[in-house]
Structure formats: C-alpha cells, structure tokens
PDB file of C-alpha atoms in Angstrom:
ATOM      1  CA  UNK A   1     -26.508   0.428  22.389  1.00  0.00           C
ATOM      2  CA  UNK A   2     -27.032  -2.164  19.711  1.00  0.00           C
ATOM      3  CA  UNK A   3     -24.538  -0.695  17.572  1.00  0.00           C
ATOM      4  CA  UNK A   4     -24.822  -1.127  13.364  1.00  0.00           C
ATOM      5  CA  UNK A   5     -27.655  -3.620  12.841  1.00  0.00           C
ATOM      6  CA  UNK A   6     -28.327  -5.318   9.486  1.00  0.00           C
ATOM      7  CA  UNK A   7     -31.168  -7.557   8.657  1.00  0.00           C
ATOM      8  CA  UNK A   8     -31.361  -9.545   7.177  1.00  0.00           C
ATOM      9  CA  UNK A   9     -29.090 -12.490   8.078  1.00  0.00           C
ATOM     10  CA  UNK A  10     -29.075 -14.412   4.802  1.00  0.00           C
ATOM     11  CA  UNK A  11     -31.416 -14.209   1.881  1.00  0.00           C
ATOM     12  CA  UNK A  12     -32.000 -16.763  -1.338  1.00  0.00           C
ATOM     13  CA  UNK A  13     -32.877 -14.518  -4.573  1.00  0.00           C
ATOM     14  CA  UNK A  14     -33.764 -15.599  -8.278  1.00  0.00           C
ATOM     15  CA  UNK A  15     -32.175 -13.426 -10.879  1.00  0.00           C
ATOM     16  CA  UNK A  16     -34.255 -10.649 -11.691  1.00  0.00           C
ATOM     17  CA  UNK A  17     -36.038 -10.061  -8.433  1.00  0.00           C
ATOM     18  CA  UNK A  18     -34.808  -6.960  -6.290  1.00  0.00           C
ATOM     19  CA  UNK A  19     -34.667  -6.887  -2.393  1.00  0.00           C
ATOM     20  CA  UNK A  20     -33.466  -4.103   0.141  1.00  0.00           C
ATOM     21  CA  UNK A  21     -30.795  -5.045   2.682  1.00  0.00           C
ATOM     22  CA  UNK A  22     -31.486  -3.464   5.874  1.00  0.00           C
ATOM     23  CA  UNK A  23     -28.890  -1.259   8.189  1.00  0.00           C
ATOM     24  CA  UNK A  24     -29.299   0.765  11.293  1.00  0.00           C
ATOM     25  CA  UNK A  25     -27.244   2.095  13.769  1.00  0.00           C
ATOM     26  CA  UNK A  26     -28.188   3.950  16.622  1.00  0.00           C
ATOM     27  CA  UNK A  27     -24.520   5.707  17.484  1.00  0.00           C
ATOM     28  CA  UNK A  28     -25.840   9.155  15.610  1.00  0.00           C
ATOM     29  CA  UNK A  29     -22.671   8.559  12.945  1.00  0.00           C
ATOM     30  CA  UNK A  30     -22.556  10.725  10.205  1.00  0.00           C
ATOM     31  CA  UNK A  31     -20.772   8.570   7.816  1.00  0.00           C
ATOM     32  CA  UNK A  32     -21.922   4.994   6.260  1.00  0.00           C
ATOM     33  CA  UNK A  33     -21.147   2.937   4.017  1.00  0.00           C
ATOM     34  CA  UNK A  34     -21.774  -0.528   2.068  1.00  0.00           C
ATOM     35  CA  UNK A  35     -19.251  -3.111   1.387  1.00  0.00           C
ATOM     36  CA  UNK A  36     -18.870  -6.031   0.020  1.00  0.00           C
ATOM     37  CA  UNK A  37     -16.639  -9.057   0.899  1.00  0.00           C
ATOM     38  CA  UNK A  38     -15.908 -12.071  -1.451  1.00  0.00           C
ATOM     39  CA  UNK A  39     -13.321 -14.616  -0.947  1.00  0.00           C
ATOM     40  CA  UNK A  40     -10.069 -13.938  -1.926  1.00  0.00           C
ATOM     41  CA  UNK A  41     -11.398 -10.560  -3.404  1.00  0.00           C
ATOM     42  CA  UNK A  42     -11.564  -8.417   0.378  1.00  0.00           C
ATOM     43  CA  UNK A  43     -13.811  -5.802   0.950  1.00  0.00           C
ATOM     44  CA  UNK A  44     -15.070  -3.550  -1.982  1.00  0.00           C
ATOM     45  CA  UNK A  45     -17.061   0.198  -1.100  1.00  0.00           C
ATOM     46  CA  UNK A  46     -20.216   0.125  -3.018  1.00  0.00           C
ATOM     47  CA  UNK A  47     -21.769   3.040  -1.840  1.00  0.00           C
ATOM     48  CA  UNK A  48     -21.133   5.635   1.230  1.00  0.00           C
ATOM     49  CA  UNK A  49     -22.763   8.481   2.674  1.00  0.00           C
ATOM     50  CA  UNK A  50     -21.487  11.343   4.851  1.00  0.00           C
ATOM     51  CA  UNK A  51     -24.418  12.506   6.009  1.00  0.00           C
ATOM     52  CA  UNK A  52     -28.029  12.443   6.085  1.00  0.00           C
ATOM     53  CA  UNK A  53     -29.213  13.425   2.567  1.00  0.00           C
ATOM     54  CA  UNK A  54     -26.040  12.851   0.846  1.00  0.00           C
ATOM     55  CA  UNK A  55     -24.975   9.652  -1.256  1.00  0.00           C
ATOM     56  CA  UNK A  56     -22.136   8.329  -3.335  1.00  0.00           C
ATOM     57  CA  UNK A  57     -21.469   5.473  -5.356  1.00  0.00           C
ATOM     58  CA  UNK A  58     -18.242   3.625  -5.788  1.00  0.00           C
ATOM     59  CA  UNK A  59     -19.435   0.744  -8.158  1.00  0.00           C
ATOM     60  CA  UNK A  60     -22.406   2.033 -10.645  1.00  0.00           C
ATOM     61  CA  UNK A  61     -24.683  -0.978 -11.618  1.00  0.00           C
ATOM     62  CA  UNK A  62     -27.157  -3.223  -9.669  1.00  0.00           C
ATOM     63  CA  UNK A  63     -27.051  -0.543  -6.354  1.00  0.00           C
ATOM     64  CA  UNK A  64     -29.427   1.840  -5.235  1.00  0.00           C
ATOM     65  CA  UNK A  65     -29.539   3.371  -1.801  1.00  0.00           C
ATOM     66  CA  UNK A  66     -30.811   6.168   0.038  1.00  0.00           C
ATOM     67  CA  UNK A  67     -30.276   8.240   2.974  1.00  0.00           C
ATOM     68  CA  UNK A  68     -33.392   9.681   4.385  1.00  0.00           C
ATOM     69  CA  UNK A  69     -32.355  10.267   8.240  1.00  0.00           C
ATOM     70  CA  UNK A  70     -29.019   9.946   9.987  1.00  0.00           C
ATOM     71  CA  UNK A  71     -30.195   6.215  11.389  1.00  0.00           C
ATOM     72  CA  UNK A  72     -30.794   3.931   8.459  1.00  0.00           C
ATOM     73  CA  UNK A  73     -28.660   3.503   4.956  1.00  0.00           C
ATOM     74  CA  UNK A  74     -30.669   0.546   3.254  1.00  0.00           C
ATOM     75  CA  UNK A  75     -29.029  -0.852  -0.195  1.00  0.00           C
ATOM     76  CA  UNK A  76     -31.534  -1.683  -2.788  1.00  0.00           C
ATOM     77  CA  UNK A  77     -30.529  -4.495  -5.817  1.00  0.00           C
ATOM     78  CA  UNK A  78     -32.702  -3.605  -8.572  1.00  0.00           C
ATOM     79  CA  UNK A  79     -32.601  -6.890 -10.503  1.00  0.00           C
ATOM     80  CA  UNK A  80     -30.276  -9.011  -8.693  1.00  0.00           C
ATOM     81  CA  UNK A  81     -27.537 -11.343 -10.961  1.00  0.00           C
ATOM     82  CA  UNK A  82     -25.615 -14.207  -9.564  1.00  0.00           C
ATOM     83  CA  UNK A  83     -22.864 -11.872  -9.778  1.00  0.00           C
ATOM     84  CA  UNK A  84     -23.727  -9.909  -6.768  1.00  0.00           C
ATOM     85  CA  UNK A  85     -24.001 -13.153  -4.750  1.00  0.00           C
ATOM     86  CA  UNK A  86     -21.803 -12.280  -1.647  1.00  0.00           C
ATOM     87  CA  UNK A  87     -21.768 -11.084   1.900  1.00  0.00           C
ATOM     88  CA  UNK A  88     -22.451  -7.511   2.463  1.00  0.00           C
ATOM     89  CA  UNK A  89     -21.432  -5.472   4.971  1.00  0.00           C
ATOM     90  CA  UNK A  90     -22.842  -2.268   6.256  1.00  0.00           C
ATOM     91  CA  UNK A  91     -20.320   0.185   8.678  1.00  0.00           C
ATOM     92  CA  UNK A  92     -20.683   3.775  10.214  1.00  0.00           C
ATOM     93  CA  UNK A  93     -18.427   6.378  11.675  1.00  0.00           C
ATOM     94  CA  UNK A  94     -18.505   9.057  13.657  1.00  0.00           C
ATOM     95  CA  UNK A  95     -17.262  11.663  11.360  1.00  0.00           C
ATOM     96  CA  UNK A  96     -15.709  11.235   7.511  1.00  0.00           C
ATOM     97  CA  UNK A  97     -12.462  10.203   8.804  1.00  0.00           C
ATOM     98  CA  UNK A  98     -13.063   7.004   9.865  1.00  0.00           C
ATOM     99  CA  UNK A  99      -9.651   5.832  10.484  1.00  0.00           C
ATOM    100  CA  UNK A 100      -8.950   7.057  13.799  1.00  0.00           C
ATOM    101  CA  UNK A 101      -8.649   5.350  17.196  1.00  0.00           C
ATOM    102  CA  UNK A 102     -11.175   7.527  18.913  1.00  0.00           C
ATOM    103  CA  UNK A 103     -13.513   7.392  15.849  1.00  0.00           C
ATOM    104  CA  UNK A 104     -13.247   3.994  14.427  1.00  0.00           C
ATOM    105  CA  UNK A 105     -15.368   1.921  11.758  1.00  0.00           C
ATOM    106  CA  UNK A 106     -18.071   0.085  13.197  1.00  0.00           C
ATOM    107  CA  UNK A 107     -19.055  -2.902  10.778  1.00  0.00           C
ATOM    108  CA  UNK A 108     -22.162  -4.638  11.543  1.00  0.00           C
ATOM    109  CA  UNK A 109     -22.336  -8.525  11.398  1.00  0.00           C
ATOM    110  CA  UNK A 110     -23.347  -9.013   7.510  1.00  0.00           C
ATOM    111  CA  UNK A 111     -25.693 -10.070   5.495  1.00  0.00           C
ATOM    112  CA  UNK A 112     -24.945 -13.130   3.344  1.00  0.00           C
ATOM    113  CA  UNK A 113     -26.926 -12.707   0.284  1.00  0.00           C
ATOM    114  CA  UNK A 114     -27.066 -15.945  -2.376  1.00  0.00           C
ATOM    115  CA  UNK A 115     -28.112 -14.895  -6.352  1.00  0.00           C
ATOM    116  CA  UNK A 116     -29.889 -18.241  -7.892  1.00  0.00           C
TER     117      UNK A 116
ATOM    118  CA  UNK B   1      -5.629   3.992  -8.893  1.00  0.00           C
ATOM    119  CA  UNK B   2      -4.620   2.246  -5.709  1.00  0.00           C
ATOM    120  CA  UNK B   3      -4.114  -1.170  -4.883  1.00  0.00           C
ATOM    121  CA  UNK B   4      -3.330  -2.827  -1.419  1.00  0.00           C
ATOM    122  CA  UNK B   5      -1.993  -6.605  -1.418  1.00  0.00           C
ATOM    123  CA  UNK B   6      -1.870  -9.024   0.901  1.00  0.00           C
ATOM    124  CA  UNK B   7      -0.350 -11.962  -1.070  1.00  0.00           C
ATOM    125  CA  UNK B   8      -0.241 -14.307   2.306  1.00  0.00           C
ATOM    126  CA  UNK B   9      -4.113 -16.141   2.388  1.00  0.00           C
ATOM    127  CA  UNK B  10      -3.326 -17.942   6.437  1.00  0.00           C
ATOM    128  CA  UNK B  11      -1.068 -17.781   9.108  1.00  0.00           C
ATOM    129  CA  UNK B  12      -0.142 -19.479  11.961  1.00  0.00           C
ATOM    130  CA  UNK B  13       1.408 -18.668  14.671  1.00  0.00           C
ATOM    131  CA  UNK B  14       1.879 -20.335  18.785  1.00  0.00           C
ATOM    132  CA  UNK B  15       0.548 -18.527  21.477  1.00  0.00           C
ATOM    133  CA  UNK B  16       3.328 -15.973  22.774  1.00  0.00           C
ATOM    134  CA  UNK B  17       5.496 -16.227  19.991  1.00  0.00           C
ATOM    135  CA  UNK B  18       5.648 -13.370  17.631  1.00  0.00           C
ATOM    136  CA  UNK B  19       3.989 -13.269  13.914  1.00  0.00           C
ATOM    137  CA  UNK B  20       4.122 -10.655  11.245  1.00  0.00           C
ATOM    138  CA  UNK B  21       1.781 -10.199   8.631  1.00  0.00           C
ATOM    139  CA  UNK B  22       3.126  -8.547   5.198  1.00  0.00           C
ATOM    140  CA  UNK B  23       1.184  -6.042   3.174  1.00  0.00           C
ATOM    141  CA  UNK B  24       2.431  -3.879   0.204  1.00  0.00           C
ATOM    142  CA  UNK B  25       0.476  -1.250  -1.996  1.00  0.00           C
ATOM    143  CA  UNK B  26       0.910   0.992  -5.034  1.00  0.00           C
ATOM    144  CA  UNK B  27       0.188   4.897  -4.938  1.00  0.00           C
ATOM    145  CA  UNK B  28       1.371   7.889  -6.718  1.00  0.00           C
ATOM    146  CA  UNK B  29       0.102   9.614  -3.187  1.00  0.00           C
ATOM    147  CA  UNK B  30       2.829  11.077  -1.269  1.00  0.00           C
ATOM    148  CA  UNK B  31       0.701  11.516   1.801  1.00  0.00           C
ATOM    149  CA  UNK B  32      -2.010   8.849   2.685  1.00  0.00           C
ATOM    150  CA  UNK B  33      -2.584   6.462   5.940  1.00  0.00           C
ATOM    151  CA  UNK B  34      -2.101   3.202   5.985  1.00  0.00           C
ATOM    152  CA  UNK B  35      -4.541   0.616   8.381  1.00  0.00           C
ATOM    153  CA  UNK B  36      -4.469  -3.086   9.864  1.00  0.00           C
ATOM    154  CA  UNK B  37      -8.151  -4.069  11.069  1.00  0.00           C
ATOM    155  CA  UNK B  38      -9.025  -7.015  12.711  1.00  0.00           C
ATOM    156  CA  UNK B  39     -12.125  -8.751  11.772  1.00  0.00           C
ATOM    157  CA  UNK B  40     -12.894 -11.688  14.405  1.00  0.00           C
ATOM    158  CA  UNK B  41     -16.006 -14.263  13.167  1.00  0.00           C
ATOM    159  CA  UNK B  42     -18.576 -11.756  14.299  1.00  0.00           C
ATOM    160  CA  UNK B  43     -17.261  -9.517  11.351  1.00  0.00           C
ATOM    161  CA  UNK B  44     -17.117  -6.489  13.519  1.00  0.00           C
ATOM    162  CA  UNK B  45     -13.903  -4.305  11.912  1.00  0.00           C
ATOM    163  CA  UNK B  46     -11.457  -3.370  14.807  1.00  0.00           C
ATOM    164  CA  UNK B  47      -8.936  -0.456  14.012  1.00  0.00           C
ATOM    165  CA  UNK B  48      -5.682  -2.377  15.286  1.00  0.00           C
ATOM    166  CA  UNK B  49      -2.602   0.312  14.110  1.00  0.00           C
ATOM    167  CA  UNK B  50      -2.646   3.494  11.855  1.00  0.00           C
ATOM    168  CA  UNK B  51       0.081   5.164  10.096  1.00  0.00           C
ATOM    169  CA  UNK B  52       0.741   8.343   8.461  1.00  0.00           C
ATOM    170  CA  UNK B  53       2.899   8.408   5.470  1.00  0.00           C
ATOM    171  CA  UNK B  54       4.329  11.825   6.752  1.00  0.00           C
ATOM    172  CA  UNK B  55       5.363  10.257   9.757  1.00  0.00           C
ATOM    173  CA  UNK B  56       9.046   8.398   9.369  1.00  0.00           C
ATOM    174  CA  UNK B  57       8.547   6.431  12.950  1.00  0.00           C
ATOM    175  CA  UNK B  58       6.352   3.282  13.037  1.00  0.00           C
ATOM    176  CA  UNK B  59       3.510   3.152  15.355  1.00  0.00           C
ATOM    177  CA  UNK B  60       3.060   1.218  17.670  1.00  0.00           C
ATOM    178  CA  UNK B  61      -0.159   0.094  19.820  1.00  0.00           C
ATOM    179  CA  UNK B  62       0.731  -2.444  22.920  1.00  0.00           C
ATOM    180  CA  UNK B  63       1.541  -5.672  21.660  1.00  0.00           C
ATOM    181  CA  UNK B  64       1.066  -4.515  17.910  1.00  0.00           C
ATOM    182  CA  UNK B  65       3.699  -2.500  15.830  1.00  0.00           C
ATOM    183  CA  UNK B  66       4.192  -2.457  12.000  1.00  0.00           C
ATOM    184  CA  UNK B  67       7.008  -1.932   9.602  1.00  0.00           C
ATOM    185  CA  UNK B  68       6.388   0.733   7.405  1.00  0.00           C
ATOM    186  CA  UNK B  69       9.012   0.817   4.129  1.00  0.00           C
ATOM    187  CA  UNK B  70       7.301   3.670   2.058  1.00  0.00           C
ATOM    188  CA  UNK B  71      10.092   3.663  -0.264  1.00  0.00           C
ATOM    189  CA  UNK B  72       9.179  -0.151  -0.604  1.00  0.00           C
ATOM    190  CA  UNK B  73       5.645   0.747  -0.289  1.00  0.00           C
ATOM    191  CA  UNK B  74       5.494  -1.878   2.316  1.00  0.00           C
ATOM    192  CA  UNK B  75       3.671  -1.731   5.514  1.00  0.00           C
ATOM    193  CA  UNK B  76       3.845  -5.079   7.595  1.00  0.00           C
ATOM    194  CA  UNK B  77       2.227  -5.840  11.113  1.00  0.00           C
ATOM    195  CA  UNK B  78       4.089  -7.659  13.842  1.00  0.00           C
ATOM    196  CA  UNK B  79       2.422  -9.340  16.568  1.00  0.00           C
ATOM    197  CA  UNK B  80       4.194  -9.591  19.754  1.00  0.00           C
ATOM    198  CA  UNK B  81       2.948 -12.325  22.489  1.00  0.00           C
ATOM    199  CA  UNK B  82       0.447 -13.602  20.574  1.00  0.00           C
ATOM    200  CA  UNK B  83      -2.152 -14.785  22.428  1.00  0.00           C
ATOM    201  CA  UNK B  84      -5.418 -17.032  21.195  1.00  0.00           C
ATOM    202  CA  UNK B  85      -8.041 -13.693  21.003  1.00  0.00           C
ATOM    203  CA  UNK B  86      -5.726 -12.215  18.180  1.00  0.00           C
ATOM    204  CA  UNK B  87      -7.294 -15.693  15.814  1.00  0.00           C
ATOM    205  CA  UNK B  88      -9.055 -13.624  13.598  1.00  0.00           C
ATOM    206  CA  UNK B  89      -8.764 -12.405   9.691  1.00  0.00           C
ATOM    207  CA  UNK B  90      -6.533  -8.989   9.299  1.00  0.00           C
ATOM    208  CA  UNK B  91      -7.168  -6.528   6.615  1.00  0.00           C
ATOM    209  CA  UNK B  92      -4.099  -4.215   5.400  1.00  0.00           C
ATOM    210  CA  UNK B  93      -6.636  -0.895   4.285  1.00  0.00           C
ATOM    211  CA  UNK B  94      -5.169   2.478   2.419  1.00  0.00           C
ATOM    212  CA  UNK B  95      -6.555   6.077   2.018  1.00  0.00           C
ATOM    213  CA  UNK B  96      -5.039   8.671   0.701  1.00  0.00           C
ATOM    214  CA  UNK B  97      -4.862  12.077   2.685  1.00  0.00           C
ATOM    215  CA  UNK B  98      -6.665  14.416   1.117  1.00  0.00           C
ATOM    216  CA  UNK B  99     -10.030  15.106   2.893  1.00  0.00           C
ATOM    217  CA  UNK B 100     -13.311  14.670   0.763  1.00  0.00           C
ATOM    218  CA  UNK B 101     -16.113  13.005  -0.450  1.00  0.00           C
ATOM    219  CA  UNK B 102     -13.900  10.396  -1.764  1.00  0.00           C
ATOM    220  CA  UNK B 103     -11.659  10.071   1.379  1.00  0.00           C
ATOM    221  CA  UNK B 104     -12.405   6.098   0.926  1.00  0.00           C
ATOM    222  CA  UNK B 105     -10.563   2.996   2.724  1.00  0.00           C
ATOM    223  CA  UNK B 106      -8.863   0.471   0.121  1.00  0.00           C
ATOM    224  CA  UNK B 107      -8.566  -2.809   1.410  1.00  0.00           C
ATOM    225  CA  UNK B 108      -6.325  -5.958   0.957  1.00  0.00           C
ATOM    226  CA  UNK B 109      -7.883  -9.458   0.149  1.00  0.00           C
ATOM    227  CA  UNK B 110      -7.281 -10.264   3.972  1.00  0.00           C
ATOM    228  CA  UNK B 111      -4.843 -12.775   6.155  1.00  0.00           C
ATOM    229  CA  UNK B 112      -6.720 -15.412   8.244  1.00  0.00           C
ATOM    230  CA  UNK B 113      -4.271 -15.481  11.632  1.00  0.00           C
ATOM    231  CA  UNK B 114      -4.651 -18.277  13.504  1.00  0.00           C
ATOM    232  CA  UNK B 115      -3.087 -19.289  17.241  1.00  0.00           C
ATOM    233  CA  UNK B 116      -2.380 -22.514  18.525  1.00  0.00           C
ATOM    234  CA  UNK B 117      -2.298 -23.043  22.335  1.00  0.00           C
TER     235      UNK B 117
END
C-alpha cells in the first residue's frame, strides 16, 4: 500500500513551458486535492476533487487538472511563471470530510517545482 | 473570508517538558472545526487534535490537548512529555461546518517544533 505517490521529485522549468505533476494513490479515496506550500505563506488549496469526474478550483490562473478515474489527480501548469515556483503537495481522503481521526488527510511527499 | 494565524515561526522545547503552540483565526462562522496537523520531513500530514466549535470542552488526544477560546477565537495546542518524534512543523487548519463542495481546510503559515534531548 504505497499510499499518495507524486512524481516527480523536483523539476527545473523556463517560463512559458507547461509540465504535469503526477499523483496517485491507491487507497480508493474519493476526495483529492492540490496544495501548495511556500515559506512563511503555509499551505494554499489549488484545486480539489470529490470524486471521480468532478473538479474544483480554489485559485483560477496557471492550473489545470483533471479527474478521469478515482486513482490519479494530475495538475497541469499551462505556461509556468516564476511565480508558481514552490513545493506542491498532492493529498486524498477517504470521504469529503477529511478531518476526522478515522478518515484523515493523506499528503504525499511533494514535488518541489523551480520556475526559471 | 477566513484566516488562520500562527504568528510563532520555531519552537523549542526539552524532551519531557511541556510546549504549547498558539494559533488564532477570524470567522463570522458560528460552527466550524478547528485542526493541528503534524507534518514531520517526509511531509506526510498527520491529524494530531480536532475540535468542534459546538463543543465547549477541549479535546484531548494522549499527550496532546488544546485550548480552545472561541470567544478569543483562539485555539492553542499543548504538548505534554514531549518527546524527540514530536520535532516536526505543526499546522493550525480551519473549516467551517457546513458540508459541500467547498467544505475546504484553511491553514496557518506553520510552527517548526523542535526537541532537544
């Protein structure tokens, strides 16, 4: 049970090039989401999803994802700015409450993405 | 729109003494929950303590129990016994009760906690 698995690990992109950060989890949760985490800024929701099929966005520029199938919630940067330089952070629960002690929110380990 | 702060960047604290970690928000929410996570290097997000607004006792989870002023809109986490696996950054998180497609978790800027043997 690998958990929530994002790939990749760190990635170098020019301005203006897009790229899809990867995330999978194999724990059949219904909810995930996308954060991302800055220094001295915590965690901001990007983008969630409570189930397969369904999406919805918290911040509206430079995001794109999709949810084809319960397993994967990729994030897509169209045309990446130095801006969104940061570490993102993909997590999944259970159900839409995840807040509870029998159905926490499983983060995965982050990708740490660099804007040049 | 609501706003969780953790004003405190680091702690520190010796092993088996006690620590407490402040957090205050802003809501015009009545009824919402209130969160400290636990983020160790690996980034994985533990759920350490939740409490309901509704609910006038604080909770309490082993060696973790918070403060919660909701007239102060203040909800602090005390650390009893610390010992050198609680090192890790905390988040303070917020979400208002009502049920929905956006039931979302706010989060504080975070508190690195760190033990000393």
């Amino acid at each position: 049970n690998a958990g929530v698995t994002q790939t990749p690990k760190f990635h170098i992109l020019k301005t203006g090039q897009s790229m899809t950060l990867q995330c999978a989890q194999d724990m059949n949760h219904g909810y995930m989401s996308w954060y991302r985490q800055d220094p001295g800024m915590g965690l901001r929701l990007i983008y969630y999803s409570a189930a397969a099929g369904t999406t919805d966005k918290e911040v509206p520029n430079g995001y794109n994802v999709s949810r084809l199938n319960t397993e994967d919630f990729p994030l897509r940067l169209v045309s990446a700015a130095p801006s969104q330089t940061s570490v993102y952070l993909c997590a999944s629960s259970k159900t839409r409450l995840p807040w509870t002690y029998n159905s926490p929110l499983h983060f995965g380990n982050g990708t740490r993405l660099t804007v040049t | 729109a609501q706003t969780v702060t953790q004003s405190q960047p680091e702690m520190s604290v010796q092993e088996a003494e006690t620590v407490t970690l402040s957090c205050t928000y802003d809501t015009s929410e009545s009824d919402y929950y209130l969160f400290w996570y636990k983020q160790p290097p690996s980034r994985q997000m533990i759920l350490v303590i939740r409490q309901e607004a509704y609910k006038q006792q604080n909770a309490t989870e082993n060696r973790f129990s918070v403060n919660f002023q909701k007239a102060a809109k203040s909800f602090s986490l005390k650390i009893s016994d610390s010992q050198l696996g609680d090192a890790a950054m905390y988040f303070c998180a917020y979400r208002r009760a009502r049920t929905g497609a956006n039931s979302k978790l706010t989060f504080g800027k975070g508190i690195t906690l760190s033990v000393r043997p």
